[in-house]
Tab-separated table of C-alpha atoms in Angstrom:
chain	number	residue	atom	x	y	z
A	1	MET	CA	-175.457	20.955	-131.027
A	2	ALA	CA	-173.114	24.178	-131.170
A	3	GLU	CA	-172.199	25.684	-134.447
A	4	LYS	CA	-168.624	25.519	-135.738
A	5	GLN	CA	-166.522	28.306	-134.787
A	6	ASN	CA	-162.915	29.456	-135.691
A	7	TYR	CA	-160.562	29.450	-132.463
A	8	LYS	CA	-157.165	30.793	-132.182
A	9	MET	CA	-154.971	29.243	-129.624
A	10	THR	CA	-151.284	30.333	-128.417
A	11	LEU	CA	-149.327	27.376	-127.066
A	12	SER	CA	-145.730	26.696	-125.436
A	13	TYR	CA	-143.743	23.731	-125.535
A	14	ASP	CA	-140.718	22.029	-124.796
A	15	GLY	CA	-140.006	20.093	-128.381
A	16	THR	CA	-137.475	17.408	-126.624
A	17	ARG	CA	-139.753	14.853	-126.504
A	18	TYR	CA	-141.575	15.354	-129.747
A	19	PHE	CA	-141.123	14.540	-133.873
A	20	GLY	CA	-141.768	18.537	-134.132
A	21	TRP	CA	-145.096	20.424	-134.773
A	22	GLU	CA	-146.471	18.156	-138.036
A	23	HIS	CA	-149.052	15.287	-137.456
A	24	GLN	CA	-147.653	12.083	-138.768
A	25	PRO	CA	-150.022	9.140	-139.536
A	26	GLY	CA	-149.117	6.202	-136.757
A	27	ASN	CA	-146.802	8.853	-134.606
A	28	ASP	CA	-148.974	10.117	-131.523
A	29	MET	CA	-145.664	12.424	-130.457
A	30	THR	CA	-146.145	15.367	-132.596
A	31	ILE	CA	-147.551	18.383	-130.967
A	32	GLN	CA	-150.107	18.923	-133.845
A	33	GLY	CA	-151.020	15.164	-133.336
A	34	LYS	CA	-151.258	15.500	-129.467
A	35	LEU	CA	-153.407	18.537	-129.693
A	36	GLU	CA	-155.870	17.459	-132.208
A	37	SER	CA	-156.752	14.328	-130.211
A	38	VAL	CA	-157.604	16.322	-126.844
A	39	LEU	CA	-159.627	18.647	-128.988
A	40	SER	CA	-161.212	15.604	-130.908
A	41	LEU	CA	-161.927	14.159	-127.198
A	42	MET	CA	-163.312	17.525	-125.965
A	43	THR	CA	-165.922	17.780	-129.408
A	44	GLY	CA	-166.697	14.303	-130.009
A	45	GLU	CA	-165.081	14.385	-133.584
A	46	GLN	CA	-162.185	14.755	-135.701
A	47	VAL	CA	-160.573	18.214	-135.028
A	48	ASP	CA	-157.893	19.354	-138.018
A	49	VAL	CA	-155.515	21.989	-136.093
A	50	ILE	CA	-153.758	24.556	-138.396
A	51	GLY	CA	-150.374	25.630	-137.362
A	52	ALA	CA	-148.704	28.663	-138.223
A	53	GLY	CA	-145.812	26.614	-139.406
A	54	ARG	CA	-143.879	23.677	-138.569
A	55	THR	CA	-141.228	23.423	-135.950
A	56	ASP	CA	-138.602	20.566	-136.613
A	57	ALA	CA	-138.338	17.387	-133.883
A	58	GLY	CA	-136.953	18.665	-130.704
A	59	VAL	CA	-137.707	22.500	-131.241
A	60	HIS	CA	-139.304	24.698	-128.777
A	61	ALA	CA	-142.179	27.305	-128.746
A	62	ARG	CA	-143.161	30.040	-126.407
A	63	ALA	CA	-146.010	30.984	-128.434
A	64	MET	CA	-146.889	28.873	-131.308
A	65	VAL	CA	-150.295	29.911	-132.939
A	66	CYS	CA	-152.894	27.681	-134.592
A	67	ASN	CA	-156.282	27.648	-135.347
A	68	ALA	CA	-159.509	25.454	-135.808
A	69	LEU	CA	-162.992	24.727	-136.152
A	70	LEU	CA	-164.491	23.775	-133.044
A	71	ALA	CA	-168.066	22.995	-132.305
A	72	THR	CA	-168.261	23.069	-128.388
A	73	ASP	CA	-170.783	24.696	-125.845
A	74	LEU	CA	-167.576	25.691	-123.688
A	75	SER	CA	-166.270	28.847	-123.168
A	76	GLU	CA	-162.823	30.216	-124.187
A	77	LEU	CA	-161.799	30.024	-120.793
A	78	GLU	CA	-162.979	26.336	-120.603
A	79	ILE	CA	-161.703	25.445	-123.757
A	80	GLN	CA	-158.082	26.457	-122.382
A	81	GLN	CA	-158.708	24.463	-119.338
A	82	TYR	CA	-159.733	21.356	-120.885
A	83	LEU	CA	-156.908	21.349	-123.134
A	84	ASN	CA	-154.518	22.245	-120.188
A	85	ARG	CA	-156.069	19.517	-117.958
A	86	TYR	CA	-155.495	16.572	-121.013
A	87	LEU	CA	-152.218	18.030	-122.621
A	88	PRO	CA	-148.594	16.850	-121.352
A	89	ASP	CA	-147.224	18.646	-119.098
A	90	ASP	CA	-144.796	20.182	-121.485
A	91	ILE	CA	-147.290	21.477	-123.816
A	92	SER	CA	-149.409	24.259	-122.429
A	93	VAL	CA	-152.185	26.531	-123.926
A	94	SER	CA	-151.799	30.173	-122.919
A	95	GLU	CA	-154.861	31.547	-124.777
A	96	VAL	CA	-157.739	30.453	-126.504
A	97	LYS	CA	-160.190	33.340	-128.258
A	98	ILE	CA	-162.647	33.110	-130.777
A	99	ALA	CA	-161.307	34.223	-133.820
A	100	ALA	CA	-162.501	35.744	-137.193
A	101	GLU	CA	-164.334	32.955	-139.639
A	102	ARG	CA	-161.072	33.856	-141.807
A	103	PHE	CA	-158.581	33.899	-139.695
A	104	HIS	CA	-156.013	31.027	-140.965
A	105	ALA	CA	-153.045	30.433	-138.609
A	106	ARG	CA	-150.860	29.934	-141.465
A	107	TYR	CA	-151.731	31.918	-144.468
A	108	LYS	CA	-152.340	35.056	-141.769
A	109	ALA	CA	-148.908	34.754	-140.449
A	110	ILE	CA	-146.816	37.846	-141.670
A	111	GLY	CA	-143.693	37.380	-139.296
A	112	LYS	CA	-142.367	34.890	-137.102
A	113	THR	CA	-139.551	35.527	-134.499
A	114	TYR	CA	-137.219	32.213	-133.820
A	115	ARG	CA	-134.556	32.768	-130.985
A	116	TYR	CA	-131.455	30.024	-131.352
A	117	SER	CA	-129.739	30.185	-127.435
A	118	LEU	CA	-126.083	29.023	-127.482
A	119	TRP	CA	-123.489	28.682	-124.529
A	120	TYR	CA	-119.841	29.026	-123.833
A	121	ALA	CA	-117.639	29.088	-121.159
A	122	GLU	CA	-114.125	28.308	-121.197
A	123	SER	CA	-115.077	27.086	-117.174
A	124	GLY	CA	-117.163	24.258	-118.618
A	125	VAL	CA	-119.867	25.241	-116.566
A	126	VAL	CA	-123.517	25.133	-117.985
A	127	PRO	CA	-126.581	26.329	-117.013
A	128	VAL	CA	-128.229	23.548	-115.644
A	129	PHE	CA	-131.977	24.429	-115.388
A	130	GLU	CA	-131.633	25.474	-119.185
A	131	ARG	CA	-129.400	22.987	-120.369
A	132	LYS	CA	-132.189	21.174	-122.772
A	133	TYR	CA	-133.044	24.755	-124.306
A	134	ILE	CA	-129.561	25.739	-125.187
A	135	TRP	CA	-126.590	24.437	-127.251
A	136	CYS	CA	-123.144	24.426	-125.306
A	137	LEU	CA	-120.199	25.210	-127.475
A	138	LYS	CA	-116.858	23.542	-126.847
A	139	GLU	CA	-115.152	26.355	-128.143
A	140	GLU	CA	-115.454	30.367	-127.996
A	141	PRO	CA	-117.044	31.946	-131.061
A	142	ASP	CA	-116.079	35.378	-131.705
A	143	VAL	CA	-119.647	37.301	-131.769
A	144	SER	CA	-118.385	40.622	-133.235
A	145	ALA	CA	-117.750	38.460	-136.716
A	146	MET	CA	-121.019	36.504	-136.177
A	147	ARG	CA	-122.866	40.208	-136.192
A	148	GLU	CA	-120.790	40.864	-139.342
A	149	ALA	CA	-121.682	37.692	-141.141
A	150	ALA	CA	-125.566	38.223	-139.701
A	151	GLU	CA	-125.565	42.041	-141.655
A	152	HIS	CA	-124.574	39.749	-144.673
A	153	LEU	CA	-127.452	37.409	-144.175
A	154	GLN	CA	-130.152	40.118	-143.640
A	155	GLY	CA	-132.604	40.876	-146.103
A	156	GLU	CA	-134.196	39.597	-148.739
A	157	HIS	CA	-132.172	36.761	-150.673
A	158	ASP	CA	-132.548	33.236	-152.253
A	159	PHE	CA	-131.864	31.147	-149.480
A	160	ARG	CA	-131.252	27.788	-151.183
A	161	SER	CA	-127.873	27.405	-149.560
A	162	PHE	CA	-129.734	27.692	-146.134
A	163	CYS	CA	-132.754	25.182	-147.127
A	164	GLY	CA	-132.904	21.432	-145.512
A	165	ASN	CA	-134.868	20.458	-148.126
A	166	PRO	CA	-133.163	19.307	-151.293
A	167	HIS	CA	-136.434	18.587	-153.088
A	168	MET	CA	-137.811	21.973	-152.578
A	169	LYS	CA	-139.661	23.050	-155.852
A	170	LYS	CA	-141.061	26.232	-154.967
A	171	SER	CA	-139.132	29.760	-154.341
A	172	THR	CA	-136.455	29.767	-151.751
A	173	VAL	CA	-136.652	33.286	-151.654
A	174	ARG	CA	-137.259	34.691	-148.211
A	175	ASN	CA	-136.867	37.731	-146.146
A	176	VAL	CA	-135.073	38.000	-143.189
A	177	ASP	CA	-135.154	41.509	-142.087
A	178	THR	CA	-133.409	41.142	-138.927
A	179	ILE	CA	-130.687	39.364	-137.122
A	180	ARG	CA	-130.021	40.564	-133.573
A	181	ILE	CA	-127.212	38.923	-131.247
A	182	GLU	CA	-127.360	39.734	-127.649
A	183	THR	CA	-125.026	38.264	-125.041
A	184	ASN	CA	-125.466	37.899	-121.468
A	185	GLY	CA	-123.194	36.378	-119.271
A	186	HIS	CA	-122.063	33.320	-121.175
A	187	ALA	CA	-125.258	32.982	-123.369
A	188	ILE	CA	-125.332	34.306	-126.748
A	189	ARG	CA	-128.959	34.394	-127.961
A	190	ILE	CA	-129.706	35.095	-131.871
A	191	TYR	CA	-133.123	36.344	-132.909
A	192	TYR	CA	-134.379	36.035	-136.208
A	193	HIS	CA	-137.454	37.980	-137.388
A	194	GLY	CA	-138.426	37.697	-141.119
A	195	SER	CA	-141.958	36.507	-142.964
A	196	GLY	CA	-141.174	33.232	-143.234
A	197	PHE	CA	-138.293	30.819	-142.869
A	198	LEU	CA	-137.695	27.443	-144.989
A	199	GLN	CA	-137.004	23.913	-143.337
A	200	ASN	CA	-133.914	24.150	-141.117
A	201	GLN	CA	-132.945	27.792	-142.038
A	202	VAL	CA	-132.742	29.069	-138.916
A	203	ARG	CA	-130.366	26.093	-137.803
A	204	ILE	CA	-128.606	26.538	-141.272
A	205	MET	CA	-128.175	30.171	-140.823
A	206	THR	CA	-126.863	29.546	-136.889
A	207	GLY	CA	-124.560	26.850	-138.018
A	208	THR	CA	-123.419	28.955	-140.955
A	209	LEU	CA	-122.961	32.288	-138.510
A	210	LEU	CA	-120.793	30.086	-136.349
A	211	GLU	CA	-118.321	29.177	-138.780
A	212	ALA	CA	-117.752	32.699	-139.125
A	213	GLY	CA	-117.613	33.226	-134.983
A	214	TYR	CA	-114.919	30.258	-135.611
A	215	HIS	CA	-113.200	32.206	-138.384
A	216	ARG	CA	-113.481	29.563	-140.532
A	217	ILE	CA	-115.170	31.350	-143.171
A	218	THR	CA	-115.133	35.588	-143.364
A	219	PRO	CA	-118.282	37.451	-142.976
A	220	GLU	CA	-118.175	38.545	-146.783
A	221	GLN	CA	-118.223	34.590	-147.684
A	222	ILE	CA	-121.826	34.967	-146.897
A	223	ASP	CA	-122.483	36.534	-149.885
A	224	ASP	CA	-120.819	33.605	-152.113
A	225	ILE	CA	-122.940	30.938	-150.065
A	226	LEU	CA	-125.744	33.017	-151.091
A	227	GLU	CA	-125.241	33.262	-154.486
A	228	ALA	CA	-124.239	29.607	-154.772
A	229	LYS	CA	-127.444	28.009	-153.953
A	230	ASP	CA	-126.216	24.808	-152.635
A	231	ARG	CA	-126.516	23.771	-149.299
A	232	LYS	CA	-123.136	22.257	-149.125
A	233	MET	CA	-121.765	25.609	-149.098
A	234	ALA	CA	-123.498	26.503	-146.038
A	235	GLY	CA	-122.525	25.729	-142.498
A	236	PRO	CA	-123.816	22.843	-140.660
A	237	THR	CA	-127.186	22.314	-139.002
A	238	ALA	CA	-127.183	23.513	-135.470
A	239	PRO	CA	-129.285	20.933	-133.088
A	240	ALA	CA	-132.957	21.182	-132.813
A	241	LEU	CA	-132.426	22.162	-128.868
A	242	GLY	CA	-131.387	25.571	-129.000
A	243	LEU	CA	-134.063	26.999	-131.191
A	244	CYS	CA	-137.460	28.575	-130.084
A	245	LEU	CA	-140.185	30.038	-131.842
A	246	MET	CA	-141.014	33.203	-129.847
A	247	LYS	CA	-143.937	35.203	-131.762
A	248	VAL	CA	-146.178	34.852	-134.334
A	249	ASP	CA	-147.337	38.098	-136.072
A	250	TYR	CA	-150.610	38.477	-137.610
B	1	MET	CA	-97.222	14.728	-105.387
B	2	ALA	CA	-98.625	18.268	-104.448
B	3	GLU	CA	-99.581	18.787	-101.188
B	4	LYS	CA	-102.998	18.908	-99.786
B	5	GLN	CA	-104.799	22.240	-100.226
B	6	ASN	CA	-108.320	23.356	-99.397
B	7	TYR	CA	-110.453	24.019	-102.316
B	8	LYS	CA	-114.155	26.149	-102.090
B	9	MET	CA	-116.556	24.851	-104.717
B	10	THR	CA	-119.894	26.391	-105.777
B	11	LEU	CA	-122.077	24.224	-107.742
B	12	SER	CA	-125.572	24.258	-108.910
B	13	TYR	CA	-127.567	21.374	-109.691
B	14	ASP	CA	-131.215	20.000	-110.744
B	15	GLY	CA	-132.108	17.713	-107.805
B	16	THR	CA	-134.561	15.966	-110.383
B	17	ARG	CA	-133.005	12.807	-110.284
B	18	TYR	CA	-130.896	12.962	-107.122
B	19	PHE	CA	-131.507	11.280	-103.434
B	20	GLY	CA	-130.298	14.644	-102.487
B	21	TRP	CA	-127.082	16.202	-101.305
B	22	GLU	CA	-125.690	13.428	-98.701
B	23	HIS	CA	-123.601	10.645	-100.097
B	24	GLN	CA	-125.381	7.527	-98.959
B	25	PRO	CA	-123.591	4.051	-99.077
B	26	GLY	CA	-124.440	1.965	-101.844
B	27	ASN	CA	-126.392	4.475	-103.365
B	28	ASP	CA	-124.368	6.345	-106.376
B	29	MET	CA	-127.108	8.855	-107.395
B	30	THR	CA	-126.388	11.855	-104.805
B	31	ILE	CA	-124.647	14.841	-105.504
B	32	GLN	CA	-122.245	14.714	-102.841
B	33	GLY	CA	-121.480	11.077	-103.949
B	34	LYS	CA	-120.520	12.155	-107.749
B	35	LEU	CA	-119.050	15.150	-106.863
B	36	GLU	CA	-116.604	12.950	-104.553
B	37	SER	CA	-116.631	10.111	-107.232
B	38	VAL	CA	-115.070	12.599	-110.035
B	39	LEU	CA	-112.618	14.419	-107.328
B	40	SER	CA	-111.175	11.053	-106.407
B	41	LEU	CA	-110.690	10.111	-109.999
B	42	MET	CA	-108.884	13.252	-110.574
B	43	THR	CA	-106.524	12.940	-107.682
B	44	GLY	CA	-106.253	9.323	-107.147
B	45	GLU	CA	-107.246	9.062	-103.933
B	46	GLN	CA	-110.472	8.877	-101.927
B	47	VAL	CA	-111.718	12.680	-101.571
B	48	ASP	CA	-114.427	13.617	-98.671
B	49	VAL	CA	-116.590	16.582	-99.723
B	50	ILE	CA	-118.152	18.803	-97.058
B	51	GLY	CA	-121.398	20.639	-97.882
B	52	ALA	CA	-122.622	23.754	-96.728
B	53	GLY	CA	-125.805	21.889	-95.870
B	54	ARG	CA	-128.009	18.974	-96.809
B	55	THR	CA	-130.511	19.582	-99.763
B	56	ASP	CA	-133.203	16.629	-99.715
B	57	ALA	CA	-134.436	14.389	-102.406
B	58	GLY	CA	-135.368	16.348	-105.537
B	59	VAL	CA	-134.230	19.727	-104.184
B	60	HIS	CA	-132.363	22.351	-106.589
B	61	ALA	CA	-129.504	24.262	-105.774
B	62	ARG	CA	-128.153	27.385	-107.879
B	63	ALA	CA	-125.133	27.693	-105.584
B	64	MET	CA	-124.360	25.342	-103.004
B	65	VAL	CA	-121.239	26.010	-101.673
B	66	CYS	CA	-118.484	22.695	-100.829
B	67	ASN	CA	-115.172	22.269	-99.523
B	68	ALA	CA	-112.172	19.666	-99.807
B	69	LEU	CA	-109.090	18.993	-99.694
B	70	LEU	CA	-107.247	18.090	-102.997
B	71	ALA	CA	-103.668	16.879	-103.832
B	72	THR	CA	-103.308	18.079	-107.111
B	73	ASP	CA	-101.026	19.672	-109.793
B	74	LEU	CA	-104.072	21.311	-111.662
B	75	SER	CA	-104.874	24.970	-111.323
B	76	GLU	CA	-108.034	26.265	-110.066
B	77	LEU	CA	-109.689	26.253	-113.791
B	78	GLU	CA	-108.485	22.959	-114.767
B	79	ILE	CA	-110.260	21.540	-111.349
B	80	GLN	CA	-113.202	23.144	-112.736
B	81	GLN	CA	-112.799	22.304	-116.135
B	82	TYR	CA	-112.381	18.378	-115.210
B	83	LEU	CA	-115.203	18.559	-113.120
B	84	ASN	CA	-117.377	20.004	-115.476
B	85	ARG	CA	-116.468	17.530	-117.912
B	86	TYR	CA	-116.865	14.249	-115.912
B	87	LEU	CA	-119.993	15.453	-114.080
B	88	PRO	CA	-123.513	14.682	-115.223
B	89	ASP	CA	-124.971	17.576	-117.094
B	90	ASP	CA	-127.151	18.055	-114.207
B	91	ILE	CA	-124.427	19.340	-112.019
B	92	SER	CA	-122.390	22.378	-112.782
B	93	VAL	CA	-119.329	23.963	-110.960
B	94	SER	CA	-119.503	27.710	-111.418
B	95	GLU	CA	-116.166	28.255	-109.017
B	96	VAL	CA	-113.243	26.602	-107.884
B	97	LYS	CA	-111.165	28.472	-105.477
B	98	ILE	CA	-108.075	27.949	-103.074
B	99	ALA	CA	-109.703	28.601	-99.536
B	100	ALA	CA	-107.813	28.958	-96.325
B	101	GLU	CA	-106.727	25.927	-94.397
B	102	ARG	CA	-109.552	26.886	-92.043
B	103	PHE	CA	-112.517	27.331	-94.396
B	104	HIS	CA	-115.290	24.757	-93.888
B	105	ALA	CA	-118.264	24.962	-96.037
B	106	ARG	CA	-120.971	23.551	-93.098
B	107	TYR	CA	-119.103	25.391	-90.214
B	108	LYS	CA	-118.450	28.763	-91.438
B	109	ALA	CA	-121.568	29.217	-93.358
B	110	ILE	CA	-123.535	32.131	-91.812
B	111	GLY	CA	-126.704	32.318	-93.698
B	112	LYS	CA	-128.336	30.475	-96.504
B	113	THR	CA	-131.176	31.797	-99.046
B	114	TYR	CA	-133.633	29.407	-100.236
B	115	ARG	CA	-136.521	30.003	-102.675
B	116	TYR	CA	-139.470	28.398	-103.131
B	117	SER	CA	-141.617	28.950	-106.250
B	118	LEU	CA	-145.153	28.399	-106.634
B	119	TRP	CA	-147.070	29.108	-109.712
B	120	TYR	CA	-151.296	29.388	-110.161
B	121	ALA	CA	-153.131	30.334	-113.278
B	122	GLU	CA	-157.053	29.525	-113.354
B	123	SER	CA	-156.566	28.772	-117.025
B	124	GLY	CA	-154.341	26.034	-116.301
B	125	VAL	CA	-151.635	27.239	-118.323
B	126	VAL	CA	-147.834	26.197	-116.876
B	127	PRO	CA	-144.338	27.399	-117.600
B	128	VAL	CA	-143.250	24.353	-119.453
B	129	PHE	CA	-139.534	25.135	-119.742
B	130	GLU	CA	-139.760	25.399	-115.939
B	131	ARG	CA	-142.297	22.984	-114.963
B	132	LYS	CA	-139.488	20.682	-112.911
B	133	TYR	CA	-138.623	23.271	-110.517
B	134	ILE	CA	-142.172	25.222	-109.708
B	135	TRP	CA	-145.023	23.680	-107.754
B	136	CYS	CA	-148.064	24.259	-109.765
B	137	LEU	CA	-151.306	24.648	-107.558
B	138	LYS	CA	-154.607	23.668	-108.387
B	139	GLU	CA	-156.056	26.238	-106.226
B	140	GLU	CA	-155.478	30.207	-105.984
B	141	PRO	CA	-154.088	31.264	-102.597
B	142	ASP	CA	-154.781	34.583	-101.204
B	143	VAL	CA	-150.774	35.919	-101.233
B	144	SER	CA	-151.572	39.113	-98.582
B	145	ALA	CA	-152.616	36.410	-96.325
B	146	MET	CA	-149.497	34.344	-96.897
B	147	ARG	CA	-147.563	37.494	-96.218
B	148	GLU	CA	-149.231	38.196	-92.919
B	149	ALA	CA	-148.609	34.755	-91.889
B	150	ALA	CA	-144.841	35.145	-92.982
B	151	GLU	CA	-144.760	38.258	-90.678
B	152	HIS	CA	-145.499	35.780	-87.930
B	153	LEU	CA	-142.866	32.956	-89.051
B	154	GLN	CA	-140.120	35.443	-89.065
B	155	GLY	CA	-137.638	35.983	-86.310
B	156	GLU	CA	-135.942	33.626	-83.846
B	157	HIS	CA	-138.567	30.802	-82.975
B	158	ASP	CA	-138.262	27.179	-81.671
B	159	PHE	CA	-139.300	25.788	-85.106
B	160	ARG	CA	-139.972	22.355	-83.689
B	161	SER	CA	-143.626	22.062	-85.587
B	162	PHE	CA	-141.439	22.817	-88.779
B	163	CYS	CA	-138.942	20.096	-88.282
B	164	GLY	CA	-139.005	16.890	-90.484
B	165	ASN	CA	-137.262	15.173	-88.493
B	166	PRO	CA	-139.079	13.431	-85.538
B	167	HIS	CA	-136.154	12.327	-83.826
B	168	MET	CA	-134.467	15.740	-83.788
B	169	LYS	CA	-132.558	15.933	-80.298
B	170	LYS	CA	-130.425	18.957	-80.838
B	171	SER	CA	-131.935	22.632	-80.126
B	172	THR	CA	-134.745	23.365	-83.183
B	173	VAL	CA	-134.428	26.912	-82.335
B	174	ARG	CA	-133.401	29.043	-85.381
B	175	ASN	CA	-133.482	32.303	-86.890
B	176	VAL	CA	-135.341	32.844	-90.144
B	177	ASP	CA	-134.378	36.732	-90.296
B	178	THR	CA	-136.484	37.249	-93.589
B	179	ILE	CA	-139.312	35.708	-95.768
B	180	ARG	CA	-140.001	37.870	-98.767
B	181	ILE	CA	-142.802	36.896	-101.020
B	182	GLU	CA	-142.631	38.002	-104.692
B	183	THR	CA	-145.160	37.658	-107.374
B	184	ASN	CA	-144.554	37.953	-111.063
B	185	GLY	CA	-147.615	36.854	-113.023
B	186	HIS	CA	-148.797	33.658	-112.590
B	187	ALA	CA	-145.719	32.806	-110.432
B	188	ILE	CA	-145.094	33.120	-106.705
B	189	ARG	CA	-141.562	32.871	-105.244
B	190	ILE	CA	-140.895	32.849	-101.383
B	191	TYR	CA	-137.806	33.682	-100.230
B	192	TYR	CA	-136.295	32.878	-97.059
B	193	HIS	CA	-133.370	33.782	-95.231
B	194	GLY	CA	-131.499	32.550	-92.189
B	195	SER	CA	-128.636	31.108	-90.222
B	196	GLY	CA	-129.819	27.626	-91.011
B	197	PHE	CA	-132.693	25.601	-91.305
B	198	LEU	CA	-133.987	22.214	-89.999
B	199	GLN	CA	-134.861	19.160	-92.154
B	200	ASN	CA	-137.540	19.916	-94.093
B	201	GLN	CA	-138.230	23.514	-92.851
B	202	VAL	CA	-138.504	25.183	-95.905
B	203	ARG	CA	-140.733	22.914	-97.227
B	204	ILE	CA	-143.277	22.894	-94.267
B	205	MET	CA	-143.045	26.307	-93.703
B	206	THR	CA	-143.966	26.559	-97.263
B	207	GLY	CA	-147.209	24.374	-96.822
B	208	THR	CA	-148.075	26.758	-93.650
B	209	LEU	CA	-148.171	29.607	-95.617
B	210	LEU	CA	-150.130	28.229	-98.331
B	211	GLU	CA	-152.670	27.014	-95.213
B	212	ALA	CA	-153.128	30.687	-94.635
B	213	GLY	CA	-153.430	31.389	-98.250
B	214	TYR	CA	-156.340	29.099	-98.722
B	215	HIS	CA	-157.815	30.383	-95.358
B	216	ARG	CA	-157.607	27.230	-93.849
B	217	ILE	CA	-156.027	28.889	-90.921
B	218	THR	CA	-155.456	32.751	-89.798
B	219	PRO	CA	-152.090	34.131	-89.860
B	220	GLU	CA	-152.191	34.874	-85.918
B	221	GLN	CA	-152.655	30.781	-85.670
B	222	ILE	CA	-149.019	30.630	-86.808
B	223	ASP	CA	-147.993	31.655	-83.381
B	224	ASP	CA	-149.719	28.837	-81.987
B	225	ILE	CA	-148.392	26.480	-84.146
B	226	LEU	CA	-145.194	27.618	-83.219
B	227	GLU	CA	-145.890	27.108	-79.442
B	228	ALA	CA	-147.324	23.985	-79.861
B	229	LYS	CA	-144.088	22.564	-81.036
B	230	ASP	CA	-145.768	19.700	-82.914
B	231	ARG	CA	-145.151	18.786	-86.318
B	232	LYS	CA	-148.928	17.619	-86.654
B	233	MET	CA	-149.898	21.314	-86.119
B	234	ALA	CA	-147.968	22.745	-89.114
B	235	GLY	CA	-149.191	22.366	-92.516
B	236	PRO	CA	-148.330	20.111	-95.250
B	237	THR	CA	-144.829	19.434	-96.575
B	238	ALA	CA	-144.607	21.138	-100.036
B	239	PRO	CA	-143.035	19.034	-102.957
B	240	ALA	CA	-139.054	19.298	-103.384
B	241	LEU	CA	-139.348	20.415	-106.829
B	242	GLY	CA	-140.160	24.083	-105.902
B	243	LEU	CA	-137.374	24.312	-103.942
B	244	CYS	CA	-133.771	26.098	-104.689
B	245	LEU	CA	-130.779	26.484	-102.607
B	246	MET	CA	-129.602	30.072	-103.780
B	247	LYS	CA	-127.232	31.288	-101.674
B	248	VAL	CA	-124.895	30.808	-99.118
B	249	ASP	CA	-123.127	33.566	-97.003
B	250	TYR	CA	-119.498	33.177	-95.280
């Protein structure tokens, strides 16, 4: 039997059908669960997969990173082929690499990029081939107001008002070092980069930037929302379908 | 009541759920049928829609063009908004314009561009967000052999060997003026431009180019296949999901 080695795996998934990343007992529709069952099948023993973070139900990823200790004689390429053969077609593994013993997908992650995709067209036209990965708005947001609001949101703050978990006991201080808003035709894409994010934080930040985009709040009110440390002060949680984990930095 | 006017409409659709473009009695899952029922609802009378061509079941379009005579007081934008509001979310109208009385989406079309999307990766990785619009191959094709074969296929020929309708009584001579094969990472995209195409022609051409890509035929044998005027001599029909109507020229 081969000795256990630590493997780093990078994968993309269409989160539409899933209850998020995290394994849930008795629910086989999680990304981690799917991955663990194929790896367990491959090695003949139970495998635990450590993800860089947890994505919510319905959230997508283009480059989620995870690691697992595997005892196998298969090469990196053969592991990848095995995974891609037995995983459902909405989860795909783009890289498998032997990693240092100490590599830990969550603890060693130093940054993450998320992208939230929005769309608005007066004519009601939607991008049919992307419709499951973009949130189509009924009202036109003012992107320059959103950009102004984003400047107030950027930086290190206590993001308690932007935390979806009301029972969060640990620190809610996070550093969102950049928020970049790009437009391309009818699409509006918001890129968030930070060392880490709270539960639902990106979706609540997006919902709140849209409040500024709709002139329901001023960009300056972002400061008050941050200070309030109260979830009720921030905007609504944007739907999961528009969110995608783009990159994890190590 | 407004007088009837001729409208040109451009639309994109994800063909996955549909039995193709053409209206079929007793089957409400066709693109033309969906469009006709929303336009009939809008105008209060039966509307006939003329498409630039027929796409097969499962084939997609980024810019199908059609026209219809409509009696309505709505503006072009309002018609578009109405359509986009009542059409299913996998069909979307990108343009509605009043057209000349003589404009006929099929008779006036002088050229069409189709794209067939292929994918091959030794690692088995698939593009999860595009997986319904690209044909993932299990074997690696030799793209330069496909390009050579494409040169033999290009031009004006009797394409009877590439016609999916065995009862075709009319001329099967067509002019496929360009076939361009682009690669980008693991993706291989074949662009076909011509004045018009026979039933299944693009899919059979793709299946045949792949035969050359797999070295099961030589590029020169394309000439023999054309000459045979026999469907059995050409390659298999590539699956519908990889095909997309990109543009119609007028």
